[in-house]
Coordinates of C-alpha atoms in Angstrom, one line a residue:
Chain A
X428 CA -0.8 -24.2 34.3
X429 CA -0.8 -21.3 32.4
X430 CA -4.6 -20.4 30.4
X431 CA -5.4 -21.7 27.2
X432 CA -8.6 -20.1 26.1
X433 CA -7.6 -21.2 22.2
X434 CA -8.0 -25.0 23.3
X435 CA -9.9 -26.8 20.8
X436 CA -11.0 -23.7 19.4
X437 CA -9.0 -23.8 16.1
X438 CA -8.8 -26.3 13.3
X439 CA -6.6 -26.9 10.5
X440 CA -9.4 -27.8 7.5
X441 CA -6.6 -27.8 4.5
X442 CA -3.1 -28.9 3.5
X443 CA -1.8 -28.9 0.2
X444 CA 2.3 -29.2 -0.7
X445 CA 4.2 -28.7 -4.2
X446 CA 6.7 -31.8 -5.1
X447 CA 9.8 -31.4 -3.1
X448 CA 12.5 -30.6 -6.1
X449 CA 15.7 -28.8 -6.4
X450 CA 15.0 -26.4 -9.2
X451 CA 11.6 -26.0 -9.9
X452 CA 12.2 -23.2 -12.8
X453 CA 9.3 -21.4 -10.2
X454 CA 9.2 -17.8 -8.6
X455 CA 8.6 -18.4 -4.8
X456 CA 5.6 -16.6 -5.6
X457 CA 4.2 -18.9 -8.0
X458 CA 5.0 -21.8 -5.8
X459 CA 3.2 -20.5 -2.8
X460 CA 0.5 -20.1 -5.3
X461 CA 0.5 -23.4 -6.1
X462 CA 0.4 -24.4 -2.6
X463 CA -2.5 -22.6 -1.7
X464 CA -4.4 -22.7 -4.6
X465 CA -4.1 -26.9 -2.8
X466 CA -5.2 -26.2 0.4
X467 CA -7.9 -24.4 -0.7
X468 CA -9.5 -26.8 -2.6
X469 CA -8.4 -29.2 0.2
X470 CA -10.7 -28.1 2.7
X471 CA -13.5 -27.4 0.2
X472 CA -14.4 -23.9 0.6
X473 CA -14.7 -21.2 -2.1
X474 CA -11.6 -18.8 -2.1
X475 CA -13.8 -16.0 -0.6
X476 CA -14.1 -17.3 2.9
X477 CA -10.5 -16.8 2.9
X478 CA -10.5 -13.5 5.1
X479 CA -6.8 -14.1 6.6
X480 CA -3.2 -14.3 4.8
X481 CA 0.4 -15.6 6.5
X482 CA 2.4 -14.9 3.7
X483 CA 5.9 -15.8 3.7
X484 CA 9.0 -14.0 4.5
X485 CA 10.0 -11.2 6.9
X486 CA 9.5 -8.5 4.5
X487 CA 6.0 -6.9 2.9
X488 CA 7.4 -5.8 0.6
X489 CA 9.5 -8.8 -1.4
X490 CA 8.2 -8.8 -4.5
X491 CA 8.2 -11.9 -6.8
X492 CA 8.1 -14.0 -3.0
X493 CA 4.6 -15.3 -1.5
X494 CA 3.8 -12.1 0.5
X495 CA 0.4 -11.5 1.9
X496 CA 0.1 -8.6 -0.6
X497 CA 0.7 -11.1 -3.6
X498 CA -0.7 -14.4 -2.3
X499 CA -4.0 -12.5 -1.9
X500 CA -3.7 -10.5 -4.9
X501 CA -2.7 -13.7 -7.0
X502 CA -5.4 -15.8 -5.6
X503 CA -8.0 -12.9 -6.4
X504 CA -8.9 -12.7 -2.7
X505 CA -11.0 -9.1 -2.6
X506 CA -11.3 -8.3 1.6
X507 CA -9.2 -9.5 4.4
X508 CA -9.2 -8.6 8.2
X509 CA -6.0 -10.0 9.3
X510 CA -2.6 -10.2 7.1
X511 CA 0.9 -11.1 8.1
X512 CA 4.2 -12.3 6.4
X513 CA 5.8 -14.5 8.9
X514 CA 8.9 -17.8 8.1
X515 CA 10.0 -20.9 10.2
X516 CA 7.3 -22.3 12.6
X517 CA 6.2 -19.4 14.1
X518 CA 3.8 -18.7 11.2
X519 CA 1.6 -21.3 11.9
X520 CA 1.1 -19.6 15.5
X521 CA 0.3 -16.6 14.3
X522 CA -2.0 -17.3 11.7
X523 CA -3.9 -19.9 14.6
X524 CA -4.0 -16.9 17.2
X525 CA -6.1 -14.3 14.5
X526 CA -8.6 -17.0 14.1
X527 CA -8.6 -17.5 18.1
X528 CA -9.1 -13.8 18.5
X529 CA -11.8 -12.9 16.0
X530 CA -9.4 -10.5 13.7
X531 CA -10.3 -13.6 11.2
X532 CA -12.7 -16.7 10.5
X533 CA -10.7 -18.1 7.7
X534 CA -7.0 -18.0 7.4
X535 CA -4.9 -19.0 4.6
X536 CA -0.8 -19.3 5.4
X537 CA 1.5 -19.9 2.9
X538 CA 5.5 -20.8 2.8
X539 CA 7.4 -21.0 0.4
X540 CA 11.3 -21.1 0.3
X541 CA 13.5 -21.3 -3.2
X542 CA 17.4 -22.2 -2.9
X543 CA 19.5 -19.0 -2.6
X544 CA 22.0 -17.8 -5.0
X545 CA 24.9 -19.1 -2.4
X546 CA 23.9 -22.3 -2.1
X547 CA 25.5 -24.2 -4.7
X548 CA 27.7 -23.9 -8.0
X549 CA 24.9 -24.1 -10.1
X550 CA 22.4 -21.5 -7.9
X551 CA 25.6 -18.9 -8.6
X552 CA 25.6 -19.8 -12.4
X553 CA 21.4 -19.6 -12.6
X554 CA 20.6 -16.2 -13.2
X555 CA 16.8 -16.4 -11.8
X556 CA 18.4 -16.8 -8.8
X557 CA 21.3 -14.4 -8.9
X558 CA 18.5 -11.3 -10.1
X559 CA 16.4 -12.1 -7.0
X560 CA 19.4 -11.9 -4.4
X561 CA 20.3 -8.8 -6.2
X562 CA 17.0 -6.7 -6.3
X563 CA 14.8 -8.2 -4.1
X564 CA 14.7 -7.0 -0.1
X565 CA 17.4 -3.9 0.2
X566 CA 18.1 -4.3 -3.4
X567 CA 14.7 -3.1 -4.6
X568 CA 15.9 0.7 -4.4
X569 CA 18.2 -0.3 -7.2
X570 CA 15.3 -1.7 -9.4
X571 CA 15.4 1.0 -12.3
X572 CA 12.6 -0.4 -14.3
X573 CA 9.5 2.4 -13.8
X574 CA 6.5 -0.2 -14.1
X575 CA 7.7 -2.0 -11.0
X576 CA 8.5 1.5 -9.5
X577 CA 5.9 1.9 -7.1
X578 CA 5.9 -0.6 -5.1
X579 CA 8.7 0.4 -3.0
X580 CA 7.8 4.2 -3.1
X581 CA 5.5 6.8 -1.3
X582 CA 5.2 8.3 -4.9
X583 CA 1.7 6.7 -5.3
X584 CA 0.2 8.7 -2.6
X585 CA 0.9 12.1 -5.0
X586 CA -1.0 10.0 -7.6
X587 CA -3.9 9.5 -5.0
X588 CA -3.5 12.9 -4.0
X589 CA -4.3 14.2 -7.3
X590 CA -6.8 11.9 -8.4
X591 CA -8.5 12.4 -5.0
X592 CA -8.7 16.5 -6.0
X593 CA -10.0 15.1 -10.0
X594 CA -12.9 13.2 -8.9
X595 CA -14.1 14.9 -5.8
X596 CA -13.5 18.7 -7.0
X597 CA -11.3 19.0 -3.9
X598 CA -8.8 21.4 -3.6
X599 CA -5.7 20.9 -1.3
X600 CA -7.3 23.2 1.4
X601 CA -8.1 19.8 2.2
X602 CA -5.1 18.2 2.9
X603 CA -3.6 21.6 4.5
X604 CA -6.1 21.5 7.3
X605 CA -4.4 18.3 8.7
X606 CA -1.0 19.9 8.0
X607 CA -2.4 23.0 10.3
X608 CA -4.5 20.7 12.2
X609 CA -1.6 18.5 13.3
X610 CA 0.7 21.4 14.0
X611 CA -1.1 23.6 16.3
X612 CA -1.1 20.5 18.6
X613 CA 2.2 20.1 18.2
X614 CA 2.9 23.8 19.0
X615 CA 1.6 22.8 22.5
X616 CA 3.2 19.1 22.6
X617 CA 6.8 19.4 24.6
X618 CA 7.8 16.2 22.9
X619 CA 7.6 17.1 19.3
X620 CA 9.7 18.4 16.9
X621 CA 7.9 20.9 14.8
X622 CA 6.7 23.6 17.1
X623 CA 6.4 26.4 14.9
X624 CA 2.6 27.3 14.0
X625 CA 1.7 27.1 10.6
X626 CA -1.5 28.4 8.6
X627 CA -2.7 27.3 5.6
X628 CA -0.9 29.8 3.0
X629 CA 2.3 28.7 4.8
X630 CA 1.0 25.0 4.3
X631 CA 0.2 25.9 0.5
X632 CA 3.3 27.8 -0.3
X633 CA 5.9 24.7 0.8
X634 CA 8.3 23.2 -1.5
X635 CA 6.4 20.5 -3.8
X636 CA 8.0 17.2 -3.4
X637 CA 5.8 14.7 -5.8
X638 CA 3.3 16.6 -7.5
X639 CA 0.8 17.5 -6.0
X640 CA 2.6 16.5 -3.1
X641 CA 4.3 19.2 -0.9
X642 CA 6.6 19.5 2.2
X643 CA 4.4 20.0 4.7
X644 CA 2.2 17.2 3.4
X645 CA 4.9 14.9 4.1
X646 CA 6.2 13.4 7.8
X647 CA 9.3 14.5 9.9
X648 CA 11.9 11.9 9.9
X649 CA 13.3 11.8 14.0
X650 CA 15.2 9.1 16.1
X651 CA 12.7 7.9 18.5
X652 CA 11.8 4.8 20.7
X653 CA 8.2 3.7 21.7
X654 CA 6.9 0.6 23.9
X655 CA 3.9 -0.3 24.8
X656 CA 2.7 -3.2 27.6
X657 CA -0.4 -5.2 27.4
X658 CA -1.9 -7.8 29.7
X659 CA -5.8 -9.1 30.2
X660 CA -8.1 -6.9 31.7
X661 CA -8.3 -9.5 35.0
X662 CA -4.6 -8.5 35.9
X663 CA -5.2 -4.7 35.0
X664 CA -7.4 -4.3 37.6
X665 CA -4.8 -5.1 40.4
X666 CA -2.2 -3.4 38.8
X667 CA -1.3 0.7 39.8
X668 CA -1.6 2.9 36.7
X669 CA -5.4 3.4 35.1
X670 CA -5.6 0.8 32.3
X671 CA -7.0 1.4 28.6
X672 CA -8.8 -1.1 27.4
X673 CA -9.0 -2.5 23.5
X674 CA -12.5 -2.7 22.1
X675 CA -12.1 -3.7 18.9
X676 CA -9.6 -4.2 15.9
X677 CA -9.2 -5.1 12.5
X678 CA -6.4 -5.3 9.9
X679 CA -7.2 -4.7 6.5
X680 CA -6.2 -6.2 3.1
X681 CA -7.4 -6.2 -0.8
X682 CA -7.1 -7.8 -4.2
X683 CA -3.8 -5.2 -4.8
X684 CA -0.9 -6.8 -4.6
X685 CA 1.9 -5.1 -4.3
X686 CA 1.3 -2.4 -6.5
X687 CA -0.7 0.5 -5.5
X688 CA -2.1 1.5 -9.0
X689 CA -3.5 -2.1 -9.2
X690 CA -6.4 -1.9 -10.2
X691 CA -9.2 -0.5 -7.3
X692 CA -10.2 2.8 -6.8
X693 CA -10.3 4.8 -3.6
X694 CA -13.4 3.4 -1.3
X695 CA -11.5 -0.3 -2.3
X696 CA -8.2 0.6 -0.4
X697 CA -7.0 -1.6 2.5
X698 CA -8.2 1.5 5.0
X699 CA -11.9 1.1 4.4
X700 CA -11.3 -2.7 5.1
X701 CA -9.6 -2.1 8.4
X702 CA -12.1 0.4 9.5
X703 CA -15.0 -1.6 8.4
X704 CA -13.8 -4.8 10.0
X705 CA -13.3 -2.5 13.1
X706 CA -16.7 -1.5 13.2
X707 CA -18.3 -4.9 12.3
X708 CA -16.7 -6.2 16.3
X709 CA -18.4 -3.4 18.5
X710 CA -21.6 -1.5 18.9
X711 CA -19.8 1.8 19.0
X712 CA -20.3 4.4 16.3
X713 CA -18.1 7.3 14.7
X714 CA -20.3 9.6 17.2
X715 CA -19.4 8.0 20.3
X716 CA -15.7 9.1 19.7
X717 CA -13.6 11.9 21.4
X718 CA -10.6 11.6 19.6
X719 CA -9.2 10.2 16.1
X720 CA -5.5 9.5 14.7
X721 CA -5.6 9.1 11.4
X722 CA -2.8 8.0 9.5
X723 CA -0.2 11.0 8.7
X724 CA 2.5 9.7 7.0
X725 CA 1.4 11.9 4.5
X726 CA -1.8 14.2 4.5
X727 CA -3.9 12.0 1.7
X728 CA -3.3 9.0 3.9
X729 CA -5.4 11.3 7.3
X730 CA -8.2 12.3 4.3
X731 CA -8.4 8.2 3.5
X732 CA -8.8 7.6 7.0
X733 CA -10.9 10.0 8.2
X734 CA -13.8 9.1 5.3
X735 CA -13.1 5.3 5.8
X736 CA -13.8 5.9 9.6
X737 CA -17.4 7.5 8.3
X738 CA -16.7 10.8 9.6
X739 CA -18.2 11.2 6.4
X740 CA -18.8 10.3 3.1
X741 CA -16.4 9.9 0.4
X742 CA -15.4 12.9 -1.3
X743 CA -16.7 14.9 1.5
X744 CA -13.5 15.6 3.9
X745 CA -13.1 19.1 2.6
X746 CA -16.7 20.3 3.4
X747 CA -16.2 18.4 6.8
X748 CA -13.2 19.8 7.5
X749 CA -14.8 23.2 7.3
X750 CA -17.6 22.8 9.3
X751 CA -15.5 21.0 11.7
X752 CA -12.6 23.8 11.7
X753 CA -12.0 25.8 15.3
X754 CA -10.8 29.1 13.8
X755 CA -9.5 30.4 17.8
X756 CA -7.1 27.3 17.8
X757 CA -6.8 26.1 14.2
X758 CA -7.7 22.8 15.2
X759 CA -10.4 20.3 13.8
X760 CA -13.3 19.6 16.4
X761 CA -14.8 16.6 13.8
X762 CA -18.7 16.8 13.5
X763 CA -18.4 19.0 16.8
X764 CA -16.7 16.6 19.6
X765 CA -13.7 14.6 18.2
X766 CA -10.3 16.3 18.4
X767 CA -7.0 14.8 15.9
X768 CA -4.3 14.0 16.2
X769 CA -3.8 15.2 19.7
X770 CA 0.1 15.5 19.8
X771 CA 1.3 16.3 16.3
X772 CA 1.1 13.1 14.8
X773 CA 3.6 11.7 12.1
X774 CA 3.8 15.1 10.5
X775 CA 5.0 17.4 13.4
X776 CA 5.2 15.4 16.3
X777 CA 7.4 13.1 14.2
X778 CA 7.7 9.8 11.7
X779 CA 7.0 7.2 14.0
X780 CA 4.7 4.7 11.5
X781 CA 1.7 5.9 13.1
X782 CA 2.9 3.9 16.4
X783 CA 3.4 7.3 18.1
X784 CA -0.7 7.5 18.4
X785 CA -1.0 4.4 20.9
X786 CA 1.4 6.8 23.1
X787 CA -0.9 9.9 22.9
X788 CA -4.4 7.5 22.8
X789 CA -3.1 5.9 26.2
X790 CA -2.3 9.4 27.9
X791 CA -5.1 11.3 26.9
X792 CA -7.5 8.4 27.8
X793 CA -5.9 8.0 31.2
X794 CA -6.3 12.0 31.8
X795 CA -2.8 12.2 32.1
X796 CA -2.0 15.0 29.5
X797 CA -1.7 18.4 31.8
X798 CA -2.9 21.4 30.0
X799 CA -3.3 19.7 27.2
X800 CA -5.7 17.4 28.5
X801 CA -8.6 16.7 25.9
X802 CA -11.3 17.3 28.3
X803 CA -13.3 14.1 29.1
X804 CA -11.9 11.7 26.6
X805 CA -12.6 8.4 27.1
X806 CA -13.1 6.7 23.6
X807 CA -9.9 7.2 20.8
X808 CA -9.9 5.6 17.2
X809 CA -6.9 4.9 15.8
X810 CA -6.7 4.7 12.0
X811 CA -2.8 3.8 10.8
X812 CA -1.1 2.3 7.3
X813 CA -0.7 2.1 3.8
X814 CA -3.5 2.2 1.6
X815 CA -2.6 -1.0 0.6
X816 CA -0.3 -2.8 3.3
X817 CA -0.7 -2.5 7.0
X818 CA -3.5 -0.8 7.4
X819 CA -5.8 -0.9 11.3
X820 CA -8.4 0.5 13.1
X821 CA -8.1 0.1 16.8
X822 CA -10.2 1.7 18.6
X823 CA -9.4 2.4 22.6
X824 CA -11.4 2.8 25.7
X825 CA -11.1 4.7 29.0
X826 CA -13.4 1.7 30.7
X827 CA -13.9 -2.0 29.3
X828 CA -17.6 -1.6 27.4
Chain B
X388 CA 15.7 -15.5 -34.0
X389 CA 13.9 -15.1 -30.5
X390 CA 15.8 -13.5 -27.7
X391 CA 17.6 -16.1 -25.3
X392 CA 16.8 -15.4 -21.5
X393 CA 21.0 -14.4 -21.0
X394 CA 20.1 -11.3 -23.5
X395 CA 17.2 -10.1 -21.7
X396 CA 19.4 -10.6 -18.1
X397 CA 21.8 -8.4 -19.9
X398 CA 19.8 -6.1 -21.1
X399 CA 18.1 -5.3 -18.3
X400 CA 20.7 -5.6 -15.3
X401 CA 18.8 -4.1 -12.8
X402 CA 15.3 -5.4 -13.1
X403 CA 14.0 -7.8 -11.3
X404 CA 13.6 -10.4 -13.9
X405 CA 11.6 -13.3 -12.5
X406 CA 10.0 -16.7 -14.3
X407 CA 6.7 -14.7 -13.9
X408 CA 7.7 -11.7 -16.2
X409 CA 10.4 -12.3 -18.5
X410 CA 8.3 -13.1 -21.4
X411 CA 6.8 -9.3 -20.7
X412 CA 11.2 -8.3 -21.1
X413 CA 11.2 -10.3 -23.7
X414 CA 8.8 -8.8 -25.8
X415 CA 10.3 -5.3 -24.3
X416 CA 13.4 -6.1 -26.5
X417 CA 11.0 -6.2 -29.6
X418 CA 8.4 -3.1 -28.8
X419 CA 6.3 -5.3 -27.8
X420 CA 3.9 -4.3 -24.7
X421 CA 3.3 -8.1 -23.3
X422 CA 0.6 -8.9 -20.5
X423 CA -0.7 -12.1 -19.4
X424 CA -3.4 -13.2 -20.4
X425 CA -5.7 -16.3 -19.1
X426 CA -6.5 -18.2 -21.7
X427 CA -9.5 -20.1 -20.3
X428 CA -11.8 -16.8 -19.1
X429 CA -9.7 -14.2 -21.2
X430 CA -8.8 -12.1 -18.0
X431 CA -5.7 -10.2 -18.3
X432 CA -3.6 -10.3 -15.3
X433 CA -0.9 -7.6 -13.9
X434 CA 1.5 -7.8 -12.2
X435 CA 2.7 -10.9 -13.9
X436 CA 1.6 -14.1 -12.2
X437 CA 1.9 -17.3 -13.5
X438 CA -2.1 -18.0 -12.4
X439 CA -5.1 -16.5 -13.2
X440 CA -6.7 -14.3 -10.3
X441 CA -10.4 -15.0 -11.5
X442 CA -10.4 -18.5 -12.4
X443 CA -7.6 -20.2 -11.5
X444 CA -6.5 -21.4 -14.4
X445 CA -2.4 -22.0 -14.9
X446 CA -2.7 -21.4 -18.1
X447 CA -1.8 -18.0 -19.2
X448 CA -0.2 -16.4 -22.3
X449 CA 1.4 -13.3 -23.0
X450 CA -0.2 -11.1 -24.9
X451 CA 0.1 -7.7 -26.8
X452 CA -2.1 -5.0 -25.8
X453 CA -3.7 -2.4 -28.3
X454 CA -1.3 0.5 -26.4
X455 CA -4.8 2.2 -25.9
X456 CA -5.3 3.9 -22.6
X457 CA -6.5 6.9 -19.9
X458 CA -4.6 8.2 -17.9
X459 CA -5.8 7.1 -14.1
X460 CA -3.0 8.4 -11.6
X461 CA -0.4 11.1 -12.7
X462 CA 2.6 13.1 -10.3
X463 CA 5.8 14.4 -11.4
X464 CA 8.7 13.0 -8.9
X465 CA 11.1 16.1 -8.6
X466 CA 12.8 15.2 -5.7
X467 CA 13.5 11.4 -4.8
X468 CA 14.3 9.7 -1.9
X469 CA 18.0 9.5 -0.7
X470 CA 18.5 5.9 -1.2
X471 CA 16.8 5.4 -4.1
X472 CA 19.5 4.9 -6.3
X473 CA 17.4 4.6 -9.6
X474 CA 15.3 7.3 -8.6
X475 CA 18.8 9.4 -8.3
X476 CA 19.4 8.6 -11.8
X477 CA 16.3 9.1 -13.6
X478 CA 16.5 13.2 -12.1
X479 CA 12.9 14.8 -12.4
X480 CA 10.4 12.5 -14.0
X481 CA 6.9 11.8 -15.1
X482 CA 4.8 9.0 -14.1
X483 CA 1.7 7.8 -15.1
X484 CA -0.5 4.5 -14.1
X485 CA -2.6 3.8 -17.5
X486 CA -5.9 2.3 -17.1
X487 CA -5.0 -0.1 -20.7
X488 CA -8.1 -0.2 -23.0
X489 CA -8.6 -4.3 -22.5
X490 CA -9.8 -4.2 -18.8
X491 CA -11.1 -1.7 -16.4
X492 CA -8.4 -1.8 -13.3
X493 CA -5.7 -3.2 -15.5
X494 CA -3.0 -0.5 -15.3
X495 CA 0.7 0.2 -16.2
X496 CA 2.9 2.5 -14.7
X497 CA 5.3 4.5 -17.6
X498 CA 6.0 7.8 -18.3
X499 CA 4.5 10.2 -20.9
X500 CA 5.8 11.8 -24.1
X501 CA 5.3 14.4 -26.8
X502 CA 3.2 16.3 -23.6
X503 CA 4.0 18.7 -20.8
X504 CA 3.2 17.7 -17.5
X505 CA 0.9 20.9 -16.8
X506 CA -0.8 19.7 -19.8
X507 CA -1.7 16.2 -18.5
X508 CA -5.2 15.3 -17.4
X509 CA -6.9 12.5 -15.7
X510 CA -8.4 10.0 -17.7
X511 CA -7.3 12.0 -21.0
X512 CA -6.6 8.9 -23.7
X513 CA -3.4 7.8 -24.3
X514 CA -1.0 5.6 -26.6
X515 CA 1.8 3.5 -26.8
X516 CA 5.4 4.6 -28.1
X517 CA 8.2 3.9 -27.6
X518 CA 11.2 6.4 -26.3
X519 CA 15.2 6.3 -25.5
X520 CA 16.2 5.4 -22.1
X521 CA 19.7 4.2 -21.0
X522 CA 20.7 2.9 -24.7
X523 CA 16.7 0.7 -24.7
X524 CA 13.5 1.8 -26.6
X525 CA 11.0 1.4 -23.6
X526 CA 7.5 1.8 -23.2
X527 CA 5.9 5.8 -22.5
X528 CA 2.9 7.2 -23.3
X529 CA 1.5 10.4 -25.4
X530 CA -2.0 11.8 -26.1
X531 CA -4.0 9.7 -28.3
X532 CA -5.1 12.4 -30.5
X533 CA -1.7 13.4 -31.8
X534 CA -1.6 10.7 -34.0
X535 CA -5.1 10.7 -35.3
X536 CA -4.6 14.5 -36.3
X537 CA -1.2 13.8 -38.4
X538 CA -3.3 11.0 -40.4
X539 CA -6.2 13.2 -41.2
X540 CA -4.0 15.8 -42.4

């Protein structure tokens, strides 16, 4: 038989359904509201113990559907730990194994589904239905109206960027030392794409993208392929290779929705939820690590990261940076011990969504990474996602603790 | 006469025009800057959603703002994406997310005018107006003061 460890371990507390109709004049949003505003009262808890989404659908970013990003924004739901969009059965799996696992106490999963615009005469007359088939999923890049812009953009992240300079005096010195940073380990990475060194005049004098935005704060688009396996840590030990271990995880999710100015400022961005659900499952610290990965899609993004971790404060990456800065190598050596970024990350190693890090993590950790071995590493943090989708902390570990 | 939902369809043809919002298009068509608004705890509520976030109330009307505003996030886009087919069309262009007087956190994204983009700053005050785009008057933004100074005067 195989193990079942979940047996009896999860229960389903609240249902609640819409009326069954064939036009309900509804967006599939507002009917997986409706749903779930049901259930909740169903199994008598106040909305905030809600600390899990299954949205619905295969895409995060369908706006006007019942996403994670705007169930939870719509139901006013300010921290989760564990977020998904998933369809057919297979949500309910999900959504039953995050409470099974710990990455959730509380989890809320919602499905709605609205007749397409092909499915009968009158869908292809009713032009709700038409305008969603049309500019919803791939269609959204045609979607010319600027308030519902930045949803489906990076743009946002030049906003942050600036604001992030307004409030905390910074200057993009810090945002050029990951851009160096991630580059001169790169320079030594075979498998990576930009090998040219870089310093930070080079970084500042690159072609500006999104204001403040530049080139080199942006990621290198490649054609790549990455895998991972996992098993338990039982069949690791009879198994050849030197096994990493997971110590703890967390996903992260806000009151946002699905647009990024919505609302919250900085500290209130999905990455300080990930990182603080993180830390709430182990007795590890920000000290006990040897190296970090944080999120380089673009530079802002590895600043976010790096103070949600608690590397340091907010507002403080730029003084960190400096103090942490190895002037032989142009490398960051954080608060002394931690390297970043160890093989050029999304920015010179290449876009890879951050997955590229679990690669690098595993090698490093196993001691396999020749001469460019970080020396004695047995603990790595990964820090990866939007600021206000997809965010995780995962943090790695040469031995089970 | 009010606007029928076919005329906002039309014109607007590549919006996403849901339930949820096209009583904020609507008022578009008339220069008028619409957001919900819950009428049991008086929240307002954006992106538009058909419940209230706070209180869950399903009763929610839209609303005209005052146009008041600061400026909260700001970039200029000078290069977009290659398959971002509205972003192709717009060419280089300003965008601002405006913290709206009515609500802390409440903000719309527009674009700015009667004002450089060098001359922009973050949380410098704001109004509505309205400017040409793509035969529409839509919503944009310029500094607050200009219009105080040409009453005074």
């Amino acid at each position: 038989m195989a193990r079942n460890p979940l047996r009896g371990q999860v229960a389903v507390v609240g249902v609640g359904s819409t009326r069954y109709v064939r036009d309900a004049r509804k967006t599939h949003l507002g009917l997986g509201l409706e749903a779930a505003v049901a259930a909740i009262k169903d199994a008598g808890i106040d909305k905030s113990e809600i600390d899990g989404i299954c949205g619905s659908g295969r895409d995060t970013f369908s706006v006007g559907d019942a996403t994670y990003l705007a169930v939870q924004g719509g139901l006013g739901i300010e921290a989760t730990t564990w977020v998904l969009n998933s369809w057919l059965g297979t949500c309910f799996v999900y959504a039953a194994q995050a409470v099974a696992t710990g990455l959730c106490d509380t989890v809320l999963i919602v499905q709605a589904h609205r007749r397409g615009a092909d499915t009968s005469q009158s869908a292809v007359a009713d032009p709700f239905r038409q305008r969603a088939a049309a500019l919803t999923g791939a269609g959204i890049w045609r979607n010319s109206d600027l308030a519902q812009r930045w949803y489906h953009s990076g743009e946002a992240y030049a906003g942050w960027t600036a604001r992030y300079m307004h409030d905390y005096g910074a200057s993009k010195d810090v945002f050029g030392r990951i851009a160096v940073n991630n580059r001169s380990h790169a320079v030594r990475n075979p498998n990576a794409v930009m090998r040219t060194p870089i310093t930070l005049d080079d970084y500042h004098e690159s072609r500006e993208i999104w204001a403040p935005m530049q080139l080199l704060d942006m990621d290198v688009p490649v054609d790549i392929g990455e895998a991972l396996v996992l098993t338990t840590a039982e069949r690791a030990r009879d198994l050849p290779g030197k096994a990493v271990y997971v110590d703890a995880m967390s996903m992260g999710g806000t009151g946002v929705g699905e647009y990024y100015e919505n609302g919250i400022g900085w500290t209130e961005l999905s990455p300080w939820r990930a990182m603080a659900g993180m830390w709430n499952r182990t007795d590890l610290g920000v000290d006990d690590l040897d190296l970090f990965f944080p999120y380089d899609g673009f530079t802002v993004g590895a600043v976010q990261f790096t103070e949600a971790a608690g590397f340091c404060g907010p507002g403080e990456a730029a003084d960190l940076f400096e103090s942490s800065w190895d002037k032989q190598r142009s490398i960051l050596r954080l608060r002394g011990r931690t390297l970043v970024t160890t093989n050029g990350g999304n920015l010179s190693q290449g876009r890879s969504g951050g997955f590229n890090y679990y690669a690098e993590a595993v090698r490093q950790l196993r001691g396999d990474c020749g001469d460019r071995q970080a020396e004695g590493a047995r603990t790595a943090l990964i820090g990866a996602g939007s600021f206000y989708h997809d965010p995780v902390a995962v943090l790695l570990t040469a031995e089970p603790q | 006469m009010p606007v029928s939902d076919d005329e906002v369809f039309e014109r607007f043809p590549d919006v996403l025009i849901t339930y949820d919002n096209i009583e904020h298009y609507r008022g578009l068509l008339e220069q008028k800057l619409l957001i919900n608004r819950c009428d049991d705890c008086g929240y307002w509520i954006y992106p538009h959603r058909p419940l209230c976030p706070r209180c869950w109330s399903w009763s929610v009307t839209p609303s005209q703002v005052s146009g008041r505003g600061q400026i909260y996030l700001l970039t200029r886009i000078q290069q977009a994406r290659a398959n971002d087919l509205a972003g192709q069309q717009q060419g280089a262009v300003v965008l601002v997310a405006v913290e709206l007087a009515e609500q802390k956190g409440l903000r719309y994204l527009s674009t700015v005018d009667e004002v450089a983009f060098t001359d922009l700053r973050h949380d410098m005050a704001v109004e509505l107006t309205w400017i040409e785009r793509n035969g529409l008057r839509v919503p944009a933004f310029r500094p607050a003061h200009l219009h105080e100074e040409a009453r005074v005067g």
